[in-house]
Structures are given as structure tokens and as C-alpha cells.
PDB file of C-alpha atoms in Angstrom:
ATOM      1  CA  UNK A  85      -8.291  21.782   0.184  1.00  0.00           C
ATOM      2  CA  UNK A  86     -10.047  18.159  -0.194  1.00  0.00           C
ATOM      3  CA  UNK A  87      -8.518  15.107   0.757  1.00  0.00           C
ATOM      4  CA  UNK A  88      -7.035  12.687  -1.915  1.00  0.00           C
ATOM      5  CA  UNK A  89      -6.184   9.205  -0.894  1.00  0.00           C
ATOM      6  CA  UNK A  90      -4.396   6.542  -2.774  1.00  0.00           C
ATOM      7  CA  UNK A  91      -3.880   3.175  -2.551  1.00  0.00           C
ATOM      8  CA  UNK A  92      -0.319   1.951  -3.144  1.00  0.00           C
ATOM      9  CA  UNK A  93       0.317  -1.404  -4.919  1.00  0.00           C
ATOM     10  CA  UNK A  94      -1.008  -1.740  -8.574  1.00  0.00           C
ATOM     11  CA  UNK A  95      -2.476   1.465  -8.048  1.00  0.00           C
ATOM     12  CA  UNK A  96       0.357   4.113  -8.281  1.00  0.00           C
ATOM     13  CA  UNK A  97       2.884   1.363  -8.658  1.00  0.00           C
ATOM     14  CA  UNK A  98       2.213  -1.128 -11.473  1.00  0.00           C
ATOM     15  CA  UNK A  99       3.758  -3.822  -8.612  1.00  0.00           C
ATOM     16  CA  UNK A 100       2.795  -4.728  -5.061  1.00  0.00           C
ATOM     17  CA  UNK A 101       5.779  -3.878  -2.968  1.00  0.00           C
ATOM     18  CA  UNK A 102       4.720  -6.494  -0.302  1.00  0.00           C
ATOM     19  CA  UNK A 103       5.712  -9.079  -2.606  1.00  0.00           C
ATOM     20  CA  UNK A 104       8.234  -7.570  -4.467  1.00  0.00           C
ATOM     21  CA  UNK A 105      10.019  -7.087  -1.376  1.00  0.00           C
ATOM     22  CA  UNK A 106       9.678 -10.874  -0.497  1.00  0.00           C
ATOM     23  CA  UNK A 107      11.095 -11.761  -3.841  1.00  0.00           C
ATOM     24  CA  UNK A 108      13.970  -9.118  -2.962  1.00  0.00           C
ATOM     25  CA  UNK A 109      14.432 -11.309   0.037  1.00  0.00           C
ATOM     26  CA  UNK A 110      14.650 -14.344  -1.966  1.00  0.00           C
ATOM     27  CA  UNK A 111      17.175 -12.802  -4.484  1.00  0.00           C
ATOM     28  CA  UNK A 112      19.719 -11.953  -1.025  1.00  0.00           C
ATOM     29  CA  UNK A 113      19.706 -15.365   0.151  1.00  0.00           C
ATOM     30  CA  UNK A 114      17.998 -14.050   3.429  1.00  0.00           C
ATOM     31  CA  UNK A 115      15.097 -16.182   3.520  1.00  0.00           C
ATOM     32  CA  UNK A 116      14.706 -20.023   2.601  1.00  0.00           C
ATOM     33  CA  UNK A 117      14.144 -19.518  -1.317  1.00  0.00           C
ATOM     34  CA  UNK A 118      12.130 -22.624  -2.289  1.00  0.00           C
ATOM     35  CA  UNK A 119       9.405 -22.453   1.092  1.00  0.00           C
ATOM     36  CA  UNK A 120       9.391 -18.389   1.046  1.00  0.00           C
ATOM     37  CA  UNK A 121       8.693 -18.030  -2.356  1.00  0.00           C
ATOM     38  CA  UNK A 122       6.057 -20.619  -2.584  1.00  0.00           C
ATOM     39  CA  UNK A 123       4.291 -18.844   0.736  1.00  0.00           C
ATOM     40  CA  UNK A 124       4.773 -15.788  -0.706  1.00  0.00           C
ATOM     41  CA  UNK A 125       3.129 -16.450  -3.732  1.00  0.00           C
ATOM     42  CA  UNK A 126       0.271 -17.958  -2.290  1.00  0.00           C
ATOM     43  CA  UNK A 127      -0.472 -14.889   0.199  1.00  0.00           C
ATOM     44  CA  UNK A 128      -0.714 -12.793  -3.184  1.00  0.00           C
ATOM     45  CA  UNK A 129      -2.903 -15.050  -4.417  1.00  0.00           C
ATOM     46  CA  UNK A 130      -5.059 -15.257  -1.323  1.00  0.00           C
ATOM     47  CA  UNK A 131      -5.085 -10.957  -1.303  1.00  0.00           C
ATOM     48  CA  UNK A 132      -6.632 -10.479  -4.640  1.00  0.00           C
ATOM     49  CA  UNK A 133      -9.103 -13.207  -3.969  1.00  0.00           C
ATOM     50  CA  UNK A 134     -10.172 -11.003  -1.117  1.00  0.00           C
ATOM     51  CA  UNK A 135      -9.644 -13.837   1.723  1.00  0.00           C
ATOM     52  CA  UNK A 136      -5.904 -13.123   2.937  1.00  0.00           C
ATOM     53  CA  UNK A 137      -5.363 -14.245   6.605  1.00  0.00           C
ATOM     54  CA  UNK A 138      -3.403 -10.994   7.624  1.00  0.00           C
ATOM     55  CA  UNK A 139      -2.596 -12.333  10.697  1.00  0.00           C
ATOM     56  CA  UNK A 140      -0.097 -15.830   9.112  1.00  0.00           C
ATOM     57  CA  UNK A 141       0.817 -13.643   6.210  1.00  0.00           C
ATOM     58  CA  UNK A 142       2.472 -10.691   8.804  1.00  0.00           C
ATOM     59  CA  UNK A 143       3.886 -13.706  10.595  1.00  0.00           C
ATOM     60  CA  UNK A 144       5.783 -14.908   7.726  1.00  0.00           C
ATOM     61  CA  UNK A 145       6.702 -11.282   6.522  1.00  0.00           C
ATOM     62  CA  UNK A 146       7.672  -9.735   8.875  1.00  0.00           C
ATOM     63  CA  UNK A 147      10.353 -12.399  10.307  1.00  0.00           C
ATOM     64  CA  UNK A 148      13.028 -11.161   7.877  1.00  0.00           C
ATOM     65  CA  UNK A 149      12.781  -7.835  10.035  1.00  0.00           C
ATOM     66  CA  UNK A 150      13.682  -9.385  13.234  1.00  0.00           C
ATOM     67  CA  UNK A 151      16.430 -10.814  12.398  1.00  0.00           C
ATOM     68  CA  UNK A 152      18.517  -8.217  10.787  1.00  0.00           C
ATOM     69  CA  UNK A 153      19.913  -4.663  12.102  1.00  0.00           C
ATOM     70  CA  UNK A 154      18.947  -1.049  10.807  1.00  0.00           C
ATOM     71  CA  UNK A 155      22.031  -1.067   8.692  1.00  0.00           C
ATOM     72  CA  UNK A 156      21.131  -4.182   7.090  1.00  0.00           C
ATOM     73  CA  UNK A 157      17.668  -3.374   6.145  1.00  0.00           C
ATOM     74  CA  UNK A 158      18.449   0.110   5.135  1.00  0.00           C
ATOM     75  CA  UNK A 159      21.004  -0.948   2.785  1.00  0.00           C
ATOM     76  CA  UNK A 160      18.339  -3.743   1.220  1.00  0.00           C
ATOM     77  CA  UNK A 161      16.102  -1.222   1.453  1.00  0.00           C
ATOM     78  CA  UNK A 162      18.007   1.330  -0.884  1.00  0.00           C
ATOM     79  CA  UNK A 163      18.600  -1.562  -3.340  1.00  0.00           C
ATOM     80  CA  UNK A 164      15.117  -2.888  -3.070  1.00  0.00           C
ATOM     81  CA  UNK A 165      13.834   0.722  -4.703  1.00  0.00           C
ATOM     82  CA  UNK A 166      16.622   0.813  -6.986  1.00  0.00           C
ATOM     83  CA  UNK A 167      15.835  -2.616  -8.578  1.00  0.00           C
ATOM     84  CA  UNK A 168      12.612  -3.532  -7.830  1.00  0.00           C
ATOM     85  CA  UNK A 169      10.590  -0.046  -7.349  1.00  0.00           C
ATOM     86  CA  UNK A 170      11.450   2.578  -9.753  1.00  0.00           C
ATOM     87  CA  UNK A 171      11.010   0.611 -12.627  1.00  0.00           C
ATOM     88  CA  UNK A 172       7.306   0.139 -11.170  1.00  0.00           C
ATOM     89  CA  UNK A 173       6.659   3.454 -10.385  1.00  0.00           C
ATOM     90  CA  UNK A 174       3.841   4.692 -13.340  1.00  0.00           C
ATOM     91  CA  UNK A 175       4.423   8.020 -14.857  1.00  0.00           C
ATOM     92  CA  UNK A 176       0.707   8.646 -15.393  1.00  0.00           C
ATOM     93  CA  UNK A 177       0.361   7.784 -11.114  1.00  0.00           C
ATOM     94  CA  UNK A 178       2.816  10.412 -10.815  1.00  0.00           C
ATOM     95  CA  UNK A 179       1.148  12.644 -13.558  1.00  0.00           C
ATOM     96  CA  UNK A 180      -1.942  12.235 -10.966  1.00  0.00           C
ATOM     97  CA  UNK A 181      -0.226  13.124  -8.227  1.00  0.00           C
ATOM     98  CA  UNK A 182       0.894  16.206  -9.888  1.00  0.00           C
ATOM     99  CA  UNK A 183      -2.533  16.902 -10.620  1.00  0.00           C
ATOM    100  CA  UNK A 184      -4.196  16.833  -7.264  1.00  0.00           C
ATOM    101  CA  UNK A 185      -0.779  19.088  -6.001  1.00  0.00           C
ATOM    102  CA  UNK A 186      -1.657  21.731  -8.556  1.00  0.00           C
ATOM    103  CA  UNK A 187      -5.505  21.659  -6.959  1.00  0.00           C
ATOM    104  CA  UNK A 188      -4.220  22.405  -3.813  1.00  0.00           C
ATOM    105  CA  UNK A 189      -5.280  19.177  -2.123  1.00  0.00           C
ATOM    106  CA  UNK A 190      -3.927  17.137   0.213  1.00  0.00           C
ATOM    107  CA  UNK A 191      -2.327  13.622  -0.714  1.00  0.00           C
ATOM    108  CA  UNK A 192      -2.364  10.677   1.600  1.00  0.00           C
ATOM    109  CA  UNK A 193      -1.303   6.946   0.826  1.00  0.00           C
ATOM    110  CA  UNK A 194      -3.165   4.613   2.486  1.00  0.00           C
ATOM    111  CA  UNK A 195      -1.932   0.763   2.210  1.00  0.00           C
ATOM    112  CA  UNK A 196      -1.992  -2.457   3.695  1.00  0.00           C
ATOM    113  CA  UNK A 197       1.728  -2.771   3.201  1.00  0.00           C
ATOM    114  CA  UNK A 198       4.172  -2.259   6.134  1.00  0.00           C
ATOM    115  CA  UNK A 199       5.998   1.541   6.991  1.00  0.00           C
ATOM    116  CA  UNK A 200       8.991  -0.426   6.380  1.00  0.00           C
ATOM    117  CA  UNK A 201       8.628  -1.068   2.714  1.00  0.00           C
ATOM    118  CA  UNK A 202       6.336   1.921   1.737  1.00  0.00           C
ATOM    119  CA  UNK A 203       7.802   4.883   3.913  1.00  0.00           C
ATOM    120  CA  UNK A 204      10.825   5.465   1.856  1.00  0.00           C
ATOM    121  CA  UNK A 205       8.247   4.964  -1.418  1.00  0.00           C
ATOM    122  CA  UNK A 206       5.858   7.461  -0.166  1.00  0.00           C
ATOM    123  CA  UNK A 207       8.787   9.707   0.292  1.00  0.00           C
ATOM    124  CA  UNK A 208       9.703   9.043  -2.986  1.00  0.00           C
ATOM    125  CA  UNK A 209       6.509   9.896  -4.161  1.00  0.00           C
ATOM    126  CA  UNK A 210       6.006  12.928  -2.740  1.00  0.00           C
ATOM    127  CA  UNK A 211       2.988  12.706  -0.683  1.00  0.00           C
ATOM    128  CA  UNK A 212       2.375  14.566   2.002  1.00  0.00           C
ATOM    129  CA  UNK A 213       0.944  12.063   4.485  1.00  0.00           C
ATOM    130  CA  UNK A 214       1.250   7.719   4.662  1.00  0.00           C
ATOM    131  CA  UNK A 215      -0.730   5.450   6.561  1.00  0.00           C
ATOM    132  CA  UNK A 216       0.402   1.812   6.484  1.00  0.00           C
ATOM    133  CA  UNK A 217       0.589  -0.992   8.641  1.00  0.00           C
ATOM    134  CA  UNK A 218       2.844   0.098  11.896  1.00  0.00           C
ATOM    135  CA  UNK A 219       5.490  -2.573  13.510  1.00  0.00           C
ATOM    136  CA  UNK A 220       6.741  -2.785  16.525  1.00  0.00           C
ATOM    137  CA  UNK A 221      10.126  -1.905  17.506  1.00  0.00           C
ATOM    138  CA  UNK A 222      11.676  -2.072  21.164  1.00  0.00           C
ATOM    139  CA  UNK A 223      15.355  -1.388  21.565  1.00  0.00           C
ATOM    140  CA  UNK A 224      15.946  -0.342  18.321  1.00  0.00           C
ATOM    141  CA  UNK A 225      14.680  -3.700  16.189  1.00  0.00           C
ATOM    142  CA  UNK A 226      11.685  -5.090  15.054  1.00  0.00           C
ATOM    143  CA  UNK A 227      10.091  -6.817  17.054  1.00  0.00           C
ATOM    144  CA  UNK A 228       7.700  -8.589  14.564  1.00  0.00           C
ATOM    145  CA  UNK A 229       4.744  -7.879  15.783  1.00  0.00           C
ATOM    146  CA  UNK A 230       1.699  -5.115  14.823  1.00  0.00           C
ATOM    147  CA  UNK A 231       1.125  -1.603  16.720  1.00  0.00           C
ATOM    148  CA  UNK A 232      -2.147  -0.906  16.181  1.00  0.00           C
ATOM    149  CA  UNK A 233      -5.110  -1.422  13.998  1.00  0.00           C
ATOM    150  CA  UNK A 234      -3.665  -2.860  10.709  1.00  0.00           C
ATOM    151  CA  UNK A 235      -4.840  -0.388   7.477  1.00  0.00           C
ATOM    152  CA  UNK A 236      -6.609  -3.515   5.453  1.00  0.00           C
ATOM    153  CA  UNK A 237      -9.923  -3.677   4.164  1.00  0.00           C
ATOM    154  CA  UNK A 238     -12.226  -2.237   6.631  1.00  0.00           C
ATOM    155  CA  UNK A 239      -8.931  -1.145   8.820  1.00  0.00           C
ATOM    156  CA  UNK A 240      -8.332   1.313   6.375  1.00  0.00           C
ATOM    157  CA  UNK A 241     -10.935   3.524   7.198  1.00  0.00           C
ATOM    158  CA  UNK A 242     -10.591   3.046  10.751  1.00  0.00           C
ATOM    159  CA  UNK A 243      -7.392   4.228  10.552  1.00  0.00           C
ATOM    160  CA  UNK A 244      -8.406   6.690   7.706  1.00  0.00           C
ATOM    161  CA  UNK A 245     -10.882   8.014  10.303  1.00  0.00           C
ATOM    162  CA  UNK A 246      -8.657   7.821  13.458  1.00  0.00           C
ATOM    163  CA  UNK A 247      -5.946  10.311  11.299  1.00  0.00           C
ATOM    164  CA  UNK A 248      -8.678  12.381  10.672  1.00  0.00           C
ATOM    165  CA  UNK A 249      -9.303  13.928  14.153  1.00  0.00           C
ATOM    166  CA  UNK A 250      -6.012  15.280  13.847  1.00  0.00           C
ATOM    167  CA  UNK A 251      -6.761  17.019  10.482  1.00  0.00           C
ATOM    168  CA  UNK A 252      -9.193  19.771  11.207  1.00  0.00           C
ATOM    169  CA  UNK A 253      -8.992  21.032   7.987  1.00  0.00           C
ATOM    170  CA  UNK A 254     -10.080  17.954   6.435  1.00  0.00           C
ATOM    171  CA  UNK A 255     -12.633  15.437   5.698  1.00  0.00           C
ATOM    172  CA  UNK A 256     -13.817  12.436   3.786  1.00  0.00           C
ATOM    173  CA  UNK A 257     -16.880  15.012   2.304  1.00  0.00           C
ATOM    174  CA  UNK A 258     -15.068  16.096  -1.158  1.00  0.00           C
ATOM    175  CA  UNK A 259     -12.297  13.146  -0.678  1.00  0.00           C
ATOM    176  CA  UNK A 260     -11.545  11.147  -3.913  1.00  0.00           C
ATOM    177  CA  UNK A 261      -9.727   7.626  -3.077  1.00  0.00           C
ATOM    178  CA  UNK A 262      -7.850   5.387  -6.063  1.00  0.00           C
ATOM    179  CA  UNK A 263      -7.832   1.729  -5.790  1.00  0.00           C
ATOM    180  CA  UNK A 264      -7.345  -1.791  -7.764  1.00  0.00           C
ATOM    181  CA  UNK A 265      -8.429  -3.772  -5.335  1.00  0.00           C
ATOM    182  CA  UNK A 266     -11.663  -5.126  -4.314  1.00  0.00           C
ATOM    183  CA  UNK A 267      -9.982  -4.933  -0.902  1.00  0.00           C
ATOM    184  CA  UNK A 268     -10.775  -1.189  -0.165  1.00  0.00           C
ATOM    185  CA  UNK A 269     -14.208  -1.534  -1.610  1.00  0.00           C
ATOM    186  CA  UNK A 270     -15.031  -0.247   2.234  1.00  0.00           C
ATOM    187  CA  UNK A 271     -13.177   3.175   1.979  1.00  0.00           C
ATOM    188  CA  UNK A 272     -14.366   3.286  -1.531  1.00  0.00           C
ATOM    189  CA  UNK A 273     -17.782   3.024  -0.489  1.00  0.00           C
ATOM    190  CA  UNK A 274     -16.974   6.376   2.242  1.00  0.00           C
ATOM    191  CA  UNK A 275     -15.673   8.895   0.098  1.00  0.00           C
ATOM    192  CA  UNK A 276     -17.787  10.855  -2.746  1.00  0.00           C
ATOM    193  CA  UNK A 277     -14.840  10.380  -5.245  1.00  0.00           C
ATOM    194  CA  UNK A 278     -14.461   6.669  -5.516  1.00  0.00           C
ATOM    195  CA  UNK A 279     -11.830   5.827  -8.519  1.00  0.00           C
ATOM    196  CA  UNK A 280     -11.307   1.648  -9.515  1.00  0.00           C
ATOM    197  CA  UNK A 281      -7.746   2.094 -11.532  1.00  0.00           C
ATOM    198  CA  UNK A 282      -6.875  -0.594 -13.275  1.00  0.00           C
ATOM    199  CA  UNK A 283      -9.173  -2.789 -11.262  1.00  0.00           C
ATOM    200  CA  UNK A 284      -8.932  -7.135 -10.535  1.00  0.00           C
ATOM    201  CA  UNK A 285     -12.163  -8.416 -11.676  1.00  0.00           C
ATOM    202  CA  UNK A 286     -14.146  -7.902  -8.825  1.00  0.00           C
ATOM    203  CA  UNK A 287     -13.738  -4.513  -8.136  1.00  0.00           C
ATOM    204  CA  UNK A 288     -14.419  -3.715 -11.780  1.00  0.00           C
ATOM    205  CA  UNK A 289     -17.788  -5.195 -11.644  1.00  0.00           C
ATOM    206  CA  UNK A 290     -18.916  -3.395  -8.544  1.00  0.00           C
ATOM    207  CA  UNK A 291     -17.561  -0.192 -10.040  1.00  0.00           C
ATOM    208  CA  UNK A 292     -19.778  -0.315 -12.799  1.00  0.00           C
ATOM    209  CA  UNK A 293     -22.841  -1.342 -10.597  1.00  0.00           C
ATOM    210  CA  UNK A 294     -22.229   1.312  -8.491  1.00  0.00           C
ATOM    211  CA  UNK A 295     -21.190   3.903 -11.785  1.00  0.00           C
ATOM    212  CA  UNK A 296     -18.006   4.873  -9.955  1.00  0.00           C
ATOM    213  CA  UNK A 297     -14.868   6.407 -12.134  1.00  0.00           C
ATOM    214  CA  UNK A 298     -12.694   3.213 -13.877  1.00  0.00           C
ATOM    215  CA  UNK A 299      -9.645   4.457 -14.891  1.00  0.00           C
ATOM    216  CA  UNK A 300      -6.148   3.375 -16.277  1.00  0.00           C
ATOM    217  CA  UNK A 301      -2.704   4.705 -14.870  1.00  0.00           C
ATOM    218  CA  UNK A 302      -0.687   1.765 -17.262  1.00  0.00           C
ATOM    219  CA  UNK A 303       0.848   2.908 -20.573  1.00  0.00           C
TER     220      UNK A 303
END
């Protein structure tokens, strides 16, 4: 059984969720339009330059969570994969999927999104195993703030390696991992299988100087 790891957003989904989910926000009324939309934007921006400050972004996204009840959020939630997820979701991602299933190996999302957003898309997908970025909760809500080390750039592997000890029957030594971004160029760089799909500009140029797979999931 070897080990294969995908990223989420752009990768298997031809969207980032993160942001989509902000722009869900917007759509509800739940967040100041006009000052959310412009912030969110501008994270996005500042992710696939490679420079996002994790730590304001999370502040800003995860407010929304605070301030609304499991109820709420779970019925957002459900509309949220209706509308803005399904449509995103690539067939040849899935087709992938399929393909590493019928190998016998293990699949494992790894993002820098939140459990919140991706849990229910994992489950959707089919995977057997997701790592994302963990909030807290006390007393049943949200609390806002991060549990743990955050899976983003070189979080990921930490976390990637931390999951590991629990997984004797696994390693990173036949592991293939699927990215865009030039984000996880760090776990890229760990596993023997490295795959740029549909990669932003700078990941595409270190692909091909380091002769790794480029592939595209898009129609």
C-alpha cells in the first residue's frame, strides 16, 4: 500500500474552498460585504504569491465561526457544497482518486484550509484520511483560534510527519503528493512522487527544473 496525498484547492477542486466559502459568507449577509470581500480577495492574492500572513488571514476567517451555532453553520455548510462545491469538484480529480483506490493505496488530503470547510468535502470525496488546519472549540463553539501546528507550507509536512507515527504501515518512501501551488513545494520536495497539476507560475517552473510530473486534472 503507498501513501497518496493530495492537495485540496485547485488541485482536486478547480476552486479554493477557503475563499469560496468567504464569498458564501458574503452572499448570506453574514459578514460586512464591501470590507470582507475586499480582505478576502487580497488574502488569495497574497497565497498564490507565496507570502500569506496565516496568522491575520485565520483572524479574519475564522470570526464568522464564532459567532454562529452548529445549526447555523451546518445548514450554510450543506448549501455552501451544494452551490459553491460540486460544481468545482473535477471529474478527472475524481477519475484519480479512483485510480490510486484501484492500486490499493491509501488517500490522504492534506490542506491549508480549515476541518470546517474541507471535512464534509473530503467526505465527499471519498478519502480515507484529511489533515487540515484544526480550530478550537470549547463548549460546543468555535472558539476562533488554532489547535495545533497549522498544515501550510512547511506545516504540512510536519503534520504530514506527526500523522505518520500513527500509520505503521506507511511512509513517505513510495508516496506520490498532487499540488498547484508553489506553497507545498516543501512536501513536494519529501516524497519520491512529486505531481505539479495545473500549477501557478512558480511551481511550474520549479517542476520542470526539478523534472517532476506536470499534469492537468481541468477539462
Amino acid at each position: 500500500m503507498s501513501l497518496a496525498i493530495f492537495d485540496l484547492d485547485n488541485t482536486l477542486l478547480s476552486c479554493d474552498s477557503d475563499h469560496a466559502w468567504g464569498e458564501f459568507l458574503v452572499e448570506q449577509g453574514a459578514v460586512d460585504a464591501e470590507a470582507y470581500r475586499r480582505a478576502n480577495d487580497a488574502f488569495l492574492s497574497d497565497y498564490r504569491e507565496g507570502r500569506l500572513d496565516l496568522e491575520a488571514y485565520l483572524a479574519m476567517a475564522l470570526k464568522p465561526l464564532t459567532e454562529h451555532g452548529d445549526e447555523q453553520l451546518k445548514a450554510w455548510h450543506q448549501q455552501f457544497m451544494a452551490s459553491r462545491i460540486e460544481p468545482h469538484i473535477l471529474a478527472r480529480g475524481e477519475e484519480l482518486l479512483a485510480w490510486h483506490r484501484r492500486r490499493g493505496d491509501f488517500l490522504l488530503i492534506v490542506t491549508a484550509t480549515n476541518r470546517f470547510i474541507t471535512g464534509p468535502i473530503a467526505e465527499r470525496l471519498g478519502v480515507d484520511d484529511l489533515i487540515a488546519v484544526e480550530i478550537e472549540r470549547k463548549n460546543g463553539r468555535y472558539t476562533g483560534k488554532l489547535e495545533g501546528v497549522p498544515s501550510y507550507r512547511e506545516g504540512k509536512v510536519t503534520r504530514i510527519n506527526a500523522w505518520l507515527e500513527a500509520q505503521p504501515r506507511l511512509t513517505l518512501d513510495d508516496a506520490w503528493f498532487y499540488s498547484d501551488s508553489i506553497n507545498d513545494r516543501f512536501l513536494l520536495e519529501e516524497v519520491p512522487n512529486p505531481v505539479a497539476v495545473d500549477p501557478d507560475d512558480q511551481l511550474r517552473a520549479l517542476a520542470v527544473e526539478r523534472e517532476w510530473r506536470v499534469v492537468s486534472l481541468r477539462d
